mmCIF file of C-alpha atoms and ligand atoms in Angstrom:
data_model
loop_
_atom_site.group_PDB
_atom_site.id
_atom_site.type_symbol
_atom_site.label_atom_id
_atom_site.label_comp_id
_atom_site.label_asym_id
_atom_site.label_seq_id
_atom_site.Cartn_x
_atom_site.Cartn_y
_atom_site.Cartn_z
ATOM 1 C CA MET A 1 30.032 3.385 21.169
ATOM 2 C CA THR A 2 27.248 5.894 20.589
ATOM 3 C CA TYR A 3 23.748 6.531 21.551
ATOM 4 C CA ILE A 4 21.041 6.127 18.758
ATOM 5 C CA VAL A 5 17.428 7.063 18.610
ATOM 6 C CA ASN A 6 14.735 4.406 17.569
ATOM 7 C CA ASP A 7 11.279 4.481 16.352
ATOM 8 C CA ASN A 8 9.657 5.359 19.689
ATOM 9 C CA CYS A 9 10.722 8.886 18.678
ATOM 10 C CA ILE A 10 8.382 8.934 15.616
ATOM 11 C CA LYS A 11 5.611 11.454 16.031
ATOM 12 C CA CYS A 12 6.800 12.522 19.489
ATOM 13 C CA LYS A 13 9.455 14.910 18.870
ATOM 14 C CA LEU A 14 9.346 16.508 22.472
ATOM 15 C CA THR A 15 12.947 17.344 21.772
ATOM 16 C CA ASP A 16 13.904 17.373 25.414
ATOM 17 C CA CYS A 17 16.962 15.425 24.256
ATOM 18 C CA VAL A 18 18.192 18.352 22.184
ATOM 19 C CA ASP A 19 18.277 20.647 24.958
ATOM 20 C CA VAL A 20 20.714 18.773 27.074
ATOM 21 C CA CYS A 21 23.242 17.536 24.262
ATOM 22 C CA PRO A 22 26.522 19.151 24.798
ATOM 23 C CA VAL A 23 27.685 18.737 21.296
ATOM 24 C CA ASP A 24 24.440 19.361 19.262
ATOM 25 C CA CYS A 25 24.462 15.858 17.434
ATOM 26 C CA PHE A 26 20.764 15.595 16.937
ATOM 27 C CA TYR A 27 19.330 15.779 13.369
ATOM 28 C CA GLU A 28 15.618 16.359 12.550
ATOM 29 C CA GLY A 29 13.577 14.639 10.004
ATOM 30 C CA LYS A 30 9.834 14.992 9.323
ATOM 31 C CA ASN A 31 8.715 13.080 12.231
ATOM 32 C CA MET A 32 11.735 11.747 14.088
ATOM 33 C CA LEU A 33 15.080 12.800 15.272
ATOM 34 C CA VAL A 34 18.416 10.838 15.007
ATOM 35 C CA ILE A 35 21.784 11.146 16.488
ATOM 36 C CA LYS A 36 24.986 11.433 14.308
ATOM 37 C CA PRO A 37 27.227 8.641 15.606
ATOM 38 C CA ASP A 38 30.417 10.322 14.726
ATOM 39 C CA GLU A 39 29.656 13.490 16.758
ATOM 40 C CA CYS A 40 28.195 11.932 19.832
ATOM 41 C CA ILE A 41 30.520 11.811 22.703
ATOM 42 C CA ASP A 42 28.647 9.034 24.668
ATOM 43 C CA CYS A 43 28.063 11.106 27.502
ATOM 44 C CA GLY A 44 24.533 9.646 27.972
ATOM 45 C CA VAL A 45 22.718 12.639 29.417
ATOM 46 C CA CYS A 46 20.044 12.483 26.714
ATOM 47 C CA GLU A 47 19.050 9.090 27.552
ATOM 48 C CA PRO A 48 17.005 9.666 30.701
ATOM 49 C CA GLU A 49 15.482 12.905 29.238
ATOM 50 C CA CYS A 50 13.503 11.037 26.678
ATOM 51 C CA PRO A 51 9.987 10.218 27.956
ATOM 52 C CA VAL A 52 9.489 7.316 25.509
ATOM 53 C CA ASP A 53 12.815 5.459 25.808
ATOM 54 C CA ALA A 54 13.659 6.145 22.293
ATOM 55 C CA ILE A 55 17.380 6.608 23.097
ATOM 56 C CA THR A 56 19.553 3.573 23.784
ATOM 57 C CA ALA A 57 23.209 2.726 23.242
ATOM 58 C CA ASP A 58 24.152 1.342 20.034
ATOM 59 C CA THR A 59 25.677 -1.595 21.929
ATOM 60 C CA GLU A 60 22.127 -3.031 22.937
ATOM 61 C CA LEU A 61 20.853 -5.980 21.220
ATOM 62 C CA GLY A 62 18.968 -5.424 18.024
ATOM 63 C CA ASN A 63 20.234 -1.824 17.587
ATOM 64 C CA GLU A 64 22.113 -2.482 14.368
ATOM 65 C CA LYS A 65 19.260 -1.462 12.294
ATOM 66 C CA TRP A 66 18.812 1.898 14.249
ATOM 67 C CA LEU A 67 22.625 2.520 14.129
ATOM 68 C CA GLU A 68 22.305 2.471 10.320
ATOM 69 C CA ILE A 69 19.243 4.622 10.210
ATOM 70 C CA ASN A 70 21.001 7.230 12.600
ATOM 71 C CA LYS A 71 24.167 6.993 10.401
ATOM 72 C CA LYS A 72 22.389 7.656 7.115
ATOM 73 C CA PHE A 73 19.671 10.315 7.957
ATOM 74 C CA SER A 74 22.178 12.389 10.202
ATOM 75 C CA GLU A 75 23.941 12.936 7.048
ATOM 76 C CA ILE A 76 20.871 14.223 5.216
ATOM 77 C CA TRP A 77 18.685 15.985 7.765
ATOM 78 C CA PRO A 78 19.296 19.400 9.334
ATOM 79 C CA ASN A 79 20.802 19.786 12.788
ATOM 80 C CA ILE A 80 18.577 20.673 15.480
ATOM 81 C CA SER A 81 20.034 22.373 18.525
ATOM 82 C CA GLU A 82 16.902 23.944 20.187
ATOM 83 C CA LYS A 83 13.951 22.638 21.852
ATOM 84 C CA LYS A 84 10.719 22.817 20.071
ATOM 85 C CA ASP A 85 7.032 22.373 20.620
ATOM 86 C CA PRO A 86 5.878 18.649 20.009
ATOM 87 C CA PRO A 87 3.211 17.886 17.537
ATOM 88 C CA ALA A 88 -0.285 18.687 19.036
ATOM 89 C CA ASP A 89 -1.262 15.002 18.715
ATOM 90 C CA HIS A 90 2.148 13.384 20.125
ATOM 91 C CA GLU A 91 0.417 11.638 23.251
ATOM 92 C CA LYS A 92 -1.771 9.595 20.911
ATOM 93 C CA PHE A 93 1.158 7.804 19.290
ATOM 94 C CA LYS A 94 3.394 7.583 22.668
ATOM 95 C CA ASN A 95 2.925 3.716 23.209
ATOM 96 C CA GLU A 96 2.317 2.660 19.608
ATOM 97 C CA LYS A 97 4.457 -0.101 18.150
ATOM 98 C CA ASN A 98 6.103 -0.476 14.782
ATOM 99 C CA LYS A 99 6.075 3.161 14.081
ATOM 100 C CA TYR A 100 8.984 2.993 11.715
ATOM 101 C CA GLU A 101 6.905 0.711 9.338
ATOM 102 C CA LYS A 102 3.991 2.749 9.660
ATOM 103 C CA TYR A 103 5.016 6.401 9.706
ATOM 104 C CA PHE A 104 8.840 6.820 8.826
ATOM 105 C CA LYS A 105 9.504 9.500 6.299
ATOM 106 C CA GLU A 106 12.834 9.655 4.486
ATOM 107 C CA ASN A 107 12.240 13.428 3.953
ATOM 108 C CA LEU A 108 15.036 13.560 1.195
HETATM 109 S S1 LIG B 201 13.066 13.302 23.708
HETATM 110 FE FE1 LIG B 201 12.939 11.222 22.724
HETATM 111 S S2 LIG B 201 10.955 11.037 21.757
HETATM 112 FE FE2 LIG B 201 11.541 13.258 21.992
HETATM 113 S S3 LIG B 201 12.425 13.970 20.334
HETATM 114 FE FE3 LIG B 201 14.243 13.312 21.867
HETATM 115 S S4 LIG B 201 14.554 11.346 21.158
HETATM 116 FE FE4 LIG B 201 12.760 11.695 20.138
HETATM 117 S S1 LIG B 202 24.888 10.784 24.538
HETATM 118 FE FE1 LIG B 202 25.507 12.829 24.822
HETATM 119 S S2 LIG B 202 26.628 13.551 22.840
HETATM 120 FE FE2 LIG B 202 25.424 11.723 22.512
HETATM 121 S S3 LIG B 202 23.491 12.462 21.748
HETATM 122 FE FE3 LIG B 202 23.226 12.035 23.930
HETATM 123 S S4 LIG B 202 23.530 14.049 24.816
HETATM 124 FE FE4 LIG B 202 24.397 14.143 22.910
#
Protein backbone atom coordinates (compact mmCIF):
# COMPACT_ATOMS: atom_id res chain seq x y z
CA MET A 1 0.00 0.00 0.00
CA THR A 2 1.02 3.59 -0.60
CA TYR A 3 -0.58 6.99 -0.44
CA ILE A 4 -1.22 8.96 -3.61
CA VAL A 5 -2.17 12.51 -4.60
CA ASN A 6 -5.25 13.18 -6.74
CA ASP A 7 -6.29 16.23 -8.74
CA ASN A 8 -7.69 18.12 -5.77
CA CYS A 9 -4.07 19.20 -5.41
CA ILE A 10 -3.95 20.94 -8.79
CA LYS A 11 -3.44 24.68 -8.38
CA CYS A 12 -3.43 24.30 -4.57
CA LYS A 13 0.13 23.38 -3.80
CA LEU A 14 -0.05 24.49 -0.19
CA THR A 15 2.69 21.90 0.43
CA ASP A 16 1.64 21.28 4.06
CA CYS A 17 2.08 17.61 3.16
CA VAL A 18 5.74 18.04 2.21
CA ASP A 19 6.59 19.45 5.59
CA VAL A 20 5.55 16.32 7.48
CA CYS A 21 6.76 13.50 5.21
CA PRO A 22 9.61 11.69 7.01
CA VAL A 23 11.09 10.25 3.80
CA ASP A 24 10.69 13.23 1.42
CA CYS A 25 8.82 11.28 -1.22
CA PHE A 26 6.85 14.16 -2.78
CA TYR A 27 7.65 15.34 -6.32
CA GLU A 28 6.62 18.63 -7.86
CA GLY A 29 5.04 19.31 -11.22
CA LYS A 30 3.95 22.67 -12.60
CA ASN A 31 0.68 22.77 -10.71
CA MET A 32 0.45 19.57 -8.65
CA LEU A 33 2.48 17.27 -6.41
CA VAL A 34 2.70 13.48 -6.56
CA ILE A 35 4.01 10.81 -4.19
CA LYS A 36 6.57 8.21 -5.29
CA PRO A 37 4.92 4.91 -4.34
CA ASP A 38 8.23 3.04 -4.01
CA GLU A 39 9.50 5.52 -1.44
CA CYS A 40 6.31 6.12 0.59
CA ILE A 41 6.44 4.15 3.85
CA ASP A 42 2.66 4.31 4.38
CA CYS A 43 2.94 6.25 7.61
CA GLY A 44 -0.19 8.26 6.76
CA VAL A 45 0.88 11.48 8.49
CA CYS A 46 0.47 13.56 5.32
CA GLU A 47 -3.17 12.61 4.75
CA PRO A 48 -4.77 14.79 7.47
CA GLU A 49 -2.40 17.68 6.67
CA CYS A 50 -3.87 18.22 3.22
CA PRO A 51 -6.63 20.86 3.44
CA VAL A 52 -8.34 19.71 0.24
CA ASP A 53 -8.36 15.91 0.74
CA ALA A 54 -5.97 15.35 -2.13
CA ILE A 55 -4.09 12.53 -0.38
CA THR A 56 -5.67 9.10 -0.07
CA ALA A 57 -4.59 5.46 0.19
CA ASP A 58 -4.08 3.74 -3.15
CA THR A 59 -6.42 0.97 -2.00
CA GLU A 60 -9.44 3.29 -2.09
CA LEU A 61 -11.94 2.62 -4.84
CA GLY A 62 -11.17 4.41 -8.11
CA ASN A 63 -7.59 5.23 -7.24
CA GLU A 64 -5.93 3.09 -9.95
CA LYS A 65 -5.71 6.09 -12.26
CA TRP A 66 -4.05 8.25 -9.62
CA LEU A 67 -1.62 5.50 -8.67
CA GLU A 68 -0.42 5.34 -12.29
CA ILE A 69 -0.11 9.13 -12.48
CA ASN A 70 1.83 9.28 -9.20
CA LYS A 71 4.13 6.46 -10.35
CA LYS A 72 4.79 8.00 -13.75
CA PHE A 73 5.37 11.60 -12.78
CA SER A 74 7.35 10.95 -9.61
CA GLU A 75 9.98 9.45 -11.93
CA ILE A 76 10.08 12.63 -14.01
CA TRP A 77 9.43 15.61 -11.74
CA PRO A 78 11.94 16.97 -9.19
CA ASN A 79 11.78 16.13 -5.52
CA ILE A 80 10.31 18.71 -3.13
CA SER A 81 11.23 18.51 0.54
CA GLU A 82 10.44 21.98 1.84
CA LYS A 83 7.19 23.89 2.18
CA LYS A 84 6.62 26.72 -0.30
CA ASP A 85 4.16 29.57 -0.55
CA PRO A 86 1.07 28.51 -2.54
CA PRO A 87 0.01 30.29 -5.75
CA ALA A 88 -1.72 33.59 -4.96
CA ASP A 89 -5.03 32.44 -6.46
CA HIS A 90 -5.11 28.94 -4.91
CA GLU A 91 -8.34 29.53 -2.91
CA LYS A 92 -10.24 30.08 -6.15
CA PHE A 93 -9.61 26.49 -7.30
CA LYS A 94 -10.12 24.76 -3.96
CA ASN A 95 -13.49 23.10 -4.62
CA GLU A 96 -13.38 22.90 -8.38
CA LYS A 97 -14.08 19.49 -9.96
CA ASN A 98 -12.27 17.74 -12.85
CA LYS A 99 -9.11 19.76 -12.43
CA TYR A 100 -7.04 17.04 -14.07
CA GLU A 101 -8.95 17.36 -17.34
CA LYS A 102 -8.88 21.14 -17.19
CA TYR A 103 -5.45 22.04 -15.91
CA PHE A 104 -3.02 19.13 -15.60
CA LYS A 105 0.39 19.85 -17.11
CA GLU A 106 2.87 17.08 -17.78
CA ASN A 107 5.74 19.47 -17.41
CA LEU A 108 8.04 17.11 -19.29
S1 LIG B 1 -1.31 19.77 0.97
FE1 LIG B 1 -2.60 18.62 -0.44
S2 LIG B 1 -3.17 20.04 -2.01
FE2 LIG B 1 -1.48 20.93 -0.89
S3 LIG B 1 0.34 20.32 -2.04
FE3 LIG B 1 0.01 18.76 -0.50
S4 LIG B 1 -1.24 17.23 -1.52
FE4 LIG B 1 -1.32 19.06 -2.74
S1 LIG C 1 2.24 8.40 3.88
FE1 LIG C 1 4.09 9.05 5.01
S2 LIG C 1 5.77 8.45 3.70
FE2 LIG C 1 3.95 8.38 2.43
S3 LIG C 1 3.88 10.37 1.45
FE3 LIG C 1 2.66 10.52 3.30
S4 LIG C 1 4.06 11.28 4.86
FE4 LIG C 1 5.30 10.55 3.16
